[in-house]
């Protein structure tokens, strides 16, 4: 049996660092939103062994790939000693080291898919626990297309999605290591009055113009300092009159949001030919936009 699945990218409409934790991670609040740029995954059951086939340069095919870690951890924690296996074909569209959660999304979707393929019947909270061990962003890809993340980013509150809006992703062909960006944080400088509540308010009202005006990412100044090319990319996007523009996560992708799809298409056309990869996307508002029906409602709480 083979399962064909799509794994979406995410953007952070807000990312506020609250402090450093004893375990070395940072306590944060983030507004996460899935967008319609997808990798595709094909999962086939095997009698034993985990195989990954990924022909994309720069994406490892060995056990360092989050997809393999996800499958192994699921086997270890959820299969009660049964001998199970799978072959995973991964076709990448989402750039790596881009702040778009590509690898995290792949891992989350593999957990969901193998839970069904292997008939493990793990609950949503059991899968979320395994997901959090793989990476801070992985649990988001098990749940709602929009969520508020707290803790390391793994403690999630599902949000009612805003009315669909349009997002240009600009990847400046530069891979960023998340841990390096966090190391550059100066927590004294990030103690501002700003907080995520105002963003949540505009998001809940689908007020995209006000949401855009209040996008915020505490990691952005560090990314700009280390990679001035990312700041240039933000200026290029900002010149096209979007509702808002921001670095996603720890970069290097800069995204622009538009309430109006025609304006987004015009801006997209004007950005062609630069030294970057561009994607015109829209927000995902329902799981059924990328998951088969059987996977949308198979998880017990
Ligand atoms: O959880 P994940 O492995 O994706 O995190 C990658 C790196 O990002 C961590 O090793 C850590 O340096 C940094 N990080 C952090 N605080 C977070 C999330 C990530 O410091 N909340």
Coordinates of C-alpha atoms and ligand atoms in Angstrom, one line a residue:
X1 CA 0.0 0.0 0.0
X2 CA 1.3 3.5 -0.9
X3 CA 0.2 6.8 0.6
X4 CA 0.7 10.0 -1.4
X5 CA 1.0 13.1 0.9
X6 CA 1.8 16.8 0.6
X7 CA 3.8 18.6 3.2
X8 CA 3.3 22.4 3.3
X9 CA 5.7 25.1 4.2
X10 CA 5.1 27.6 7.1
X11 CA 5.7 31.2 7.8
X12 CA 5.9 33.0 11.2
X13 CA 3.7 36.1 11.1
X14 CA 5.1 37.0 14.5
X15 CA 8.0 35.7 16.5
X16 CA 8.7 37.1 20.0
X17 CA 11.5 35.9 22.1
X18 CA 10.7 36.0 25.8
X19 CA 13.9 34.7 27.3
X20 CA 16.6 32.0 27.4
X21 CA 15.7 28.7 29.1
X22 CA 18.0 26.5 31.3
X23 CA 17.9 23.8 28.6
X24 CA 19.5 26.3 26.1
X25 CA 16.4 26.8 24.0
X26 CA 14.5 30.1 23.9
X27 CA 11.1 30.7 25.3
X28 CA 9.0 32.2 22.6
X29 CA 5.6 33.1 21.2
X30 CA 5.0 32.7 17.6
X31 CA 2.0 32.9 15.1
X32 CA 2.5 30.1 12.7
X33 CA 0.7 29.8 9.4
X34 CA 0.9 27.1 6.7
X35 CA 1.2 28.2 3.1
X36 CA 0.6 26.4 -0.2
X37 CA 4.2 25.6 -1.2
X38 CA 4.4 21.8 -0.8
X39 CA 6.9 19.0 -0.8
X40 CA 5.5 15.7 -1.8
X41 CA 6.0 12.4 0.0
X42 CA 5.1 8.9 -1.1
X43 CA 5.1 6.3 1.7
X44 CA 5.1 2.6 0.9
X45 CA 5.0 -0.2 3.5
X46 CA 7.9 -2.6 3.5
X47 CA 8.3 -5.8 5.6
X48 CA 11.3 -4.2 7.5
X49 CA 13.8 -1.3 7.3
X50 CA 13.4 2.4 6.6
X51 CA 14.5 3.7 3.2
X52 CA 14.6 7.3 2.0
X53 CA 14.9 8.3 -1.6
X54 CA 15.4 12.1 -2.1
X55 CA 17.2 13.3 -5.2
X56 CA 17.5 17.0 -4.1
X57 CA 21.1 18.2 -3.7
X58 CA 21.7 19.5 -0.2
X59 CA 19.0 17.3 1.5
X60 CA 20.6 14.3 3.2
X61 CA 19.1 10.9 2.4
X62 CA 20.6 9.2 5.5
X63 CA 19.5 9.1 9.2
X64 CA 20.3 12.8 9.7
X65 CA 17.2 13.6 7.6
X66 CA 14.3 14.5 9.9
X67 CA 12.0 12.2 7.9
X68 CA 14.2 9.2 8.8
X69 CA 14.4 10.3 12.4
X70 CA 10.6 10.6 12.5
X71 CA 10.1 7.1 11.1
X72 CA 12.7 5.5 13.5
X73 CA 11.3 7.3 16.6
X74 CA 7.8 6.3 15.7
X75 CA 8.9 2.7 15.3
X76 CA 10.7 2.8 18.6
X77 CA 8.0 4.6 20.7
X78 CA 4.8 3.4 19.0
X79 CA 5.2 0.0 17.4
X80 CA 5.4 -2.1 20.5
X81 CA 8.2 -4.3 19.2
X82 CA 6.4 -5.1 15.8
X83 CA 8.8 -5.4 12.8
X84 CA 7.7 -2.8 10.3
X85 CA 9.3 -0.9 7.5
X86 CA 8.7 1.7 4.8
X87 CA 10.1 3.4 1.7
X88 CA 9.8 7.2 1.6
X89 CA 10.1 9.1 -1.7
X90 CA 10.6 12.7 -0.9
X91 CA 10.3 15.3 -3.6
X92 CA 11.5 18.7 -2.4
X93 CA 10.1 22.1 -3.5
X94 CA 10.6 23.9 -0.2
X95 CA 14.1 25.2 0.1
X96 CA 16.2 24.0 3.0
X97 CA 17.7 26.4 5.6
X98 CA 15.0 28.8 4.6
X99 CA 12.9 29.4 7.7
X100 CA 10.0 27.7 6.0
X101 CA 9.9 24.6 8.2
X102 CA 10.4 22.3 5.2
X103 CA 12.2 19.4 7.0
X104 CA 9.9 19.8 10.1
X105 CA 6.8 19.6 7.9
X106 CA 8.1 16.5 6.2
X107 CA 8.7 14.9 9.6
X108 CA 5.3 15.8 10.9
X109 CA 3.5 14.5 7.8
X110 CA 5.5 11.2 7.9
X111 CA 4.4 10.7 11.5
X112 CA 0.8 11.2 10.5
X113 CA 1.2 9.0 7.4
X114 CA 3.0 6.1 9.1
X115 CA 0.6 6.2 12.0
X116 CA -2.0 5.2 9.4
X117 CA 0.1 3.0 7.1
X118 CA 1.4 1.0 10.0
X119 CA -2.0 1.1 11.8
X120 CA -0.4 2.2 15.1
X121 CA -3.5 4.1 16.3
X122 CA -1.4 6.6 18.3
X123 CA -3.4 9.6 19.6
X124 CA -2.8 13.2 18.6
X125 CA -1.0 13.9 21.9
X126 CA 1.2 10.8 21.6
X127 CA 2.3 11.9 18.1
X128 CA 2.8 15.4 19.3
X129 CA 5.2 14.1 22.0
X130 CA 7.3 12.3 19.5
X131 CA 7.2 15.3 17.1
X132 CA 8.6 17.6 19.8
X133 CA 11.6 15.3 20.2
X134 CA 12.4 15.7 16.5
X135 CA 12.3 19.5 16.5
X136 CA 10.5 22.5 17.9
X137 CA 8.5 23.2 14.7
X138 CA 7.4 19.6 14.0
X139 CA 4.3 19.4 16.2
X140 CA 2.7 22.4 14.3
X141 CA 2.5 20.2 11.2
X142 CA 0.3 17.7 13.0
X143 CA -2.4 20.2 13.7
X144 CA -4.3 23.2 12.6
X145 CA -3.0 25.3 9.6
X146 CA -2.7 28.3 11.9
X147 CA -1.6 28.2 15.5
X148 CA -0.1 30.1 18.3
X149 CA 3.2 28.4 19.5
X150 CA 4.6 28.8 22.9
X151 CA 7.4 27.2 24.9
X152 CA 10.1 26.2 22.3
X153 CA 7.3 26.6 19.7
X154 CA 5.9 23.2 20.4
X155 CA 3.1 24.1 22.8
X156 CA 0.3 24.9 20.4
X157 CA -3.1 26.5 20.5
X158 CA -5.0 26.0 17.3
X159 CA -6.4 29.2 15.8
X160 CA -9.4 29.7 13.6
X161 CA -7.8 30.5 10.2
X162 CA -8.1 34.0 8.9
X163 CA -9.8 34.5 5.5
X164 CA -7.4 33.4 2.8
X165 CA -4.6 35.8 2.0
X166 CA -1.7 35.7 -0.5
X167 CA 2.0 35.3 0.3
X168 CA 5.1 35.8 -1.8
X169 CA 8.1 33.8 -0.6
X170 CA 11.5 35.1 -1.7
X171 CA 14.3 32.7 -1.0
X172 CA 17.7 34.5 -1.5
X173 CA 19.5 31.2 -2.2
X174 CA 21.2 31.2 1.1
X175 CA 20.9 28.5 3.8
X176 CA 20.8 29.7 7.4
X177 CA 21.6 27.5 10.4
X178 CA 18.9 28.2 13.0
X179 CA 21.1 27.6 16.0
X180 CA 23.6 30.3 14.7
X181 CA 20.9 32.9 14.5
X182 CA 19.7 32.2 18.1
X183 CA 23.3 32.4 19.3
X184 CA 23.4 36.0 18.0
X185 CA 20.4 37.1 20.1
X186 CA 21.0 39.9 22.6
X187 CA 18.1 39.5 25.0
X188 CA 18.4 42.9 26.5
X189 CA 17.7 44.5 23.1
X190 CA 14.7 42.3 22.5
X191 CA 12.8 43.4 25.6
X192 CA 10.3 45.6 23.9
X193 CA 6.7 46.7 24.6
X194 CA 5.5 44.7 21.5
X195 CA 3.7 41.5 22.0
X196 CA 1.8 38.9 20.0
X197 CA -1.7 39.9 21.2
X198 CA -2.2 42.6 18.7
X199 CA -1.3 40.3 15.8
X200 CA -3.7 37.6 17.1
X201 CA -6.4 40.3 17.2
X202 CA -5.9 41.4 13.6
X203 CA -5.5 37.7 12.5
X204 CA -8.9 36.8 14.1
X205 CA -10.5 39.7 12.4
X206 CA -8.9 38.8 9.0
X207 CA -7.7 42.4 8.9
X208 CA -4.8 41.7 6.6
X209 CA -3.7 45.4 6.2
X210 CA -3.3 45.8 10.0
X211 CA -1.8 42.3 10.4
X212 CA 0.7 43.3 7.8
X213 CA 1.6 46.5 9.5
X214 CA 2.3 44.7 12.7
X215 CA 4.3 41.7 11.5
X216 CA 7.3 41.2 13.8
X217 CA 10.3 38.9 14.2
X218 CA 12.8 39.3 17.0
X219 CA 15.3 37.2 15.0
X220 CA 15.2 39.5 11.9
X221 CA 17.9 42.0 13.0
X222 CA 20.4 39.2 13.7
X223 CA 19.7 37.7 10.2
X224 CA 20.2 41.1 8.6
X225 CA 23.4 41.7 10.4
X226 CA 24.9 38.3 9.4
X227 CA 23.4 38.3 5.9
X228 CA 22.9 41.8 4.5
X229 CA 21.6 40.2 1.3
X230 CA 18.4 39.2 3.2
X231 CA 17.8 42.9 4.1
X232 CA 18.2 43.8 0.5
X233 CA 15.6 41.1 -0.3
X234 CA 13.2 42.7 2.2
X235 CA 13.7 46.1 0.6
X236 CA 12.9 44.7 -2.8
X237 CA 9.7 43.1 -1.6
X238 CA 8.7 46.1 0.5
X239 CA 8.9 48.4 -2.5
X240 CA 6.0 46.5 -4.2
X241 CA 3.4 47.8 -1.7
X242 CA 2.5 44.6 0.1
X243 CA 0.4 44.7 3.3
X244 CA 3.5 43.6 5.2
X245 CA 6.9 42.0 4.8
X246 CA 9.1 40.0 7.2
X247 CA 11.8 37.4 7.5
X248 CA 10.3 33.9 8.3
X249 CA 11.7 32.2 11.4
X250 CA 15.5 32.3 11.4
X251 CA 15.6 33.1 7.7
X252 CA 16.7 33.3 5.0
X253 CA 13.3 33.6 3.3
X254 CA 11.5 36.9 3.3
X255 CA 7.8 36.9 2.8
X256 CA 5.3 39.5 1.8
X257 CA 1.6 39.3 2.5
X258 CA -1.3 40.7 0.4
X259 CA -5.0 40.7 1.1
X260 CA -5.6 41.2 -2.6
X261 CA -4.6 38.4 -5.0
X262 CA -4.2 40.6 -8.1
X263 CA -1.8 42.8 -6.2
X264 CA 0.2 39.7 -5.2
X265 CA 0.3 38.5 -8.8
X266 CA 1.5 41.9 -10.0
X267 CA 4.3 42.1 -7.4
X268 CA 5.3 38.5 -8.2
X269 CA 5.6 39.4 -11.9
X270 CA 7.8 42.4 -11.1
X271 CA 10.2 40.4 -9.0
X272 CA 11.0 37.9 -11.7
X273 CA 14.6 37.7 -12.9
X274 CA 16.3 38.6 -9.6
X275 CA 19.0 36.5 -7.9
X276 CA 16.4 34.5 -5.8
X277 CA 13.8 31.8 -5.9
X278 CA 10.2 33.1 -5.8
X279 CA 7.0 31.4 -4.9
X280 CA 3.5 32.8 -5.1
X281 CA 1.4 31.1 -2.5
X282 CA -1.8 31.5 -0.5
X283 CA -2.5 30.6 3.1
X284 CA -3.8 27.1 3.9
X285 CA -7.1 27.4 5.8
X286 CA -8.1 23.7 5.9
X287 CA -6.2 20.5 6.4
X288 CA -8.2 19.0 3.5
X289 CA -6.3 21.3 1.2
X290 CA -3.2 19.0 1.5
X291 CA -4.2 15.9 3.5
X292 CA -6.3 13.0 2.2
X293 CA -9.7 12.9 4.0
X294 CA -8.7 9.7 5.8
X295 CA -5.8 11.6 7.5
X296 CA -7.8 14.8 8.3
X297 CA -9.9 13.1 11.0
X298 CA -8.0 10.0 12.0
X299 CA -6.3 11.4 15.1
X300 CA -8.0 10.9 18.4
X301 CA -7.3 13.9 20.8
Ligands
LIG1 O1 14.2 22.5 17.9 P1 15.1 22.6 16.7 O2 16.1 21.4 16.6 O3 14.4 22.9 15.4 O4 16.0 23.9 17.0 C1 17.2 24.2 16.3 C2 18.0 25.1 17.1 O5 17.4 26.4 17.2 C3 18.2 24.7 18.5 O6 19.4 23.9 18.6 C4 18.4 26.0 19.2 O7 19.8 26.4 19.1 C5 17.6 27.0 18.5 N1 16.3 27.2 19.1 C6 16.2 27.9 20.3 N2 14.9 28.1 20.8 C7 13.8 27.7 20.3 C8 13.9 26.9 19.1 C9 15.1 26.7 18.5 O8 17.2 28.4 20.8 N3 12.6 27.9 20.8

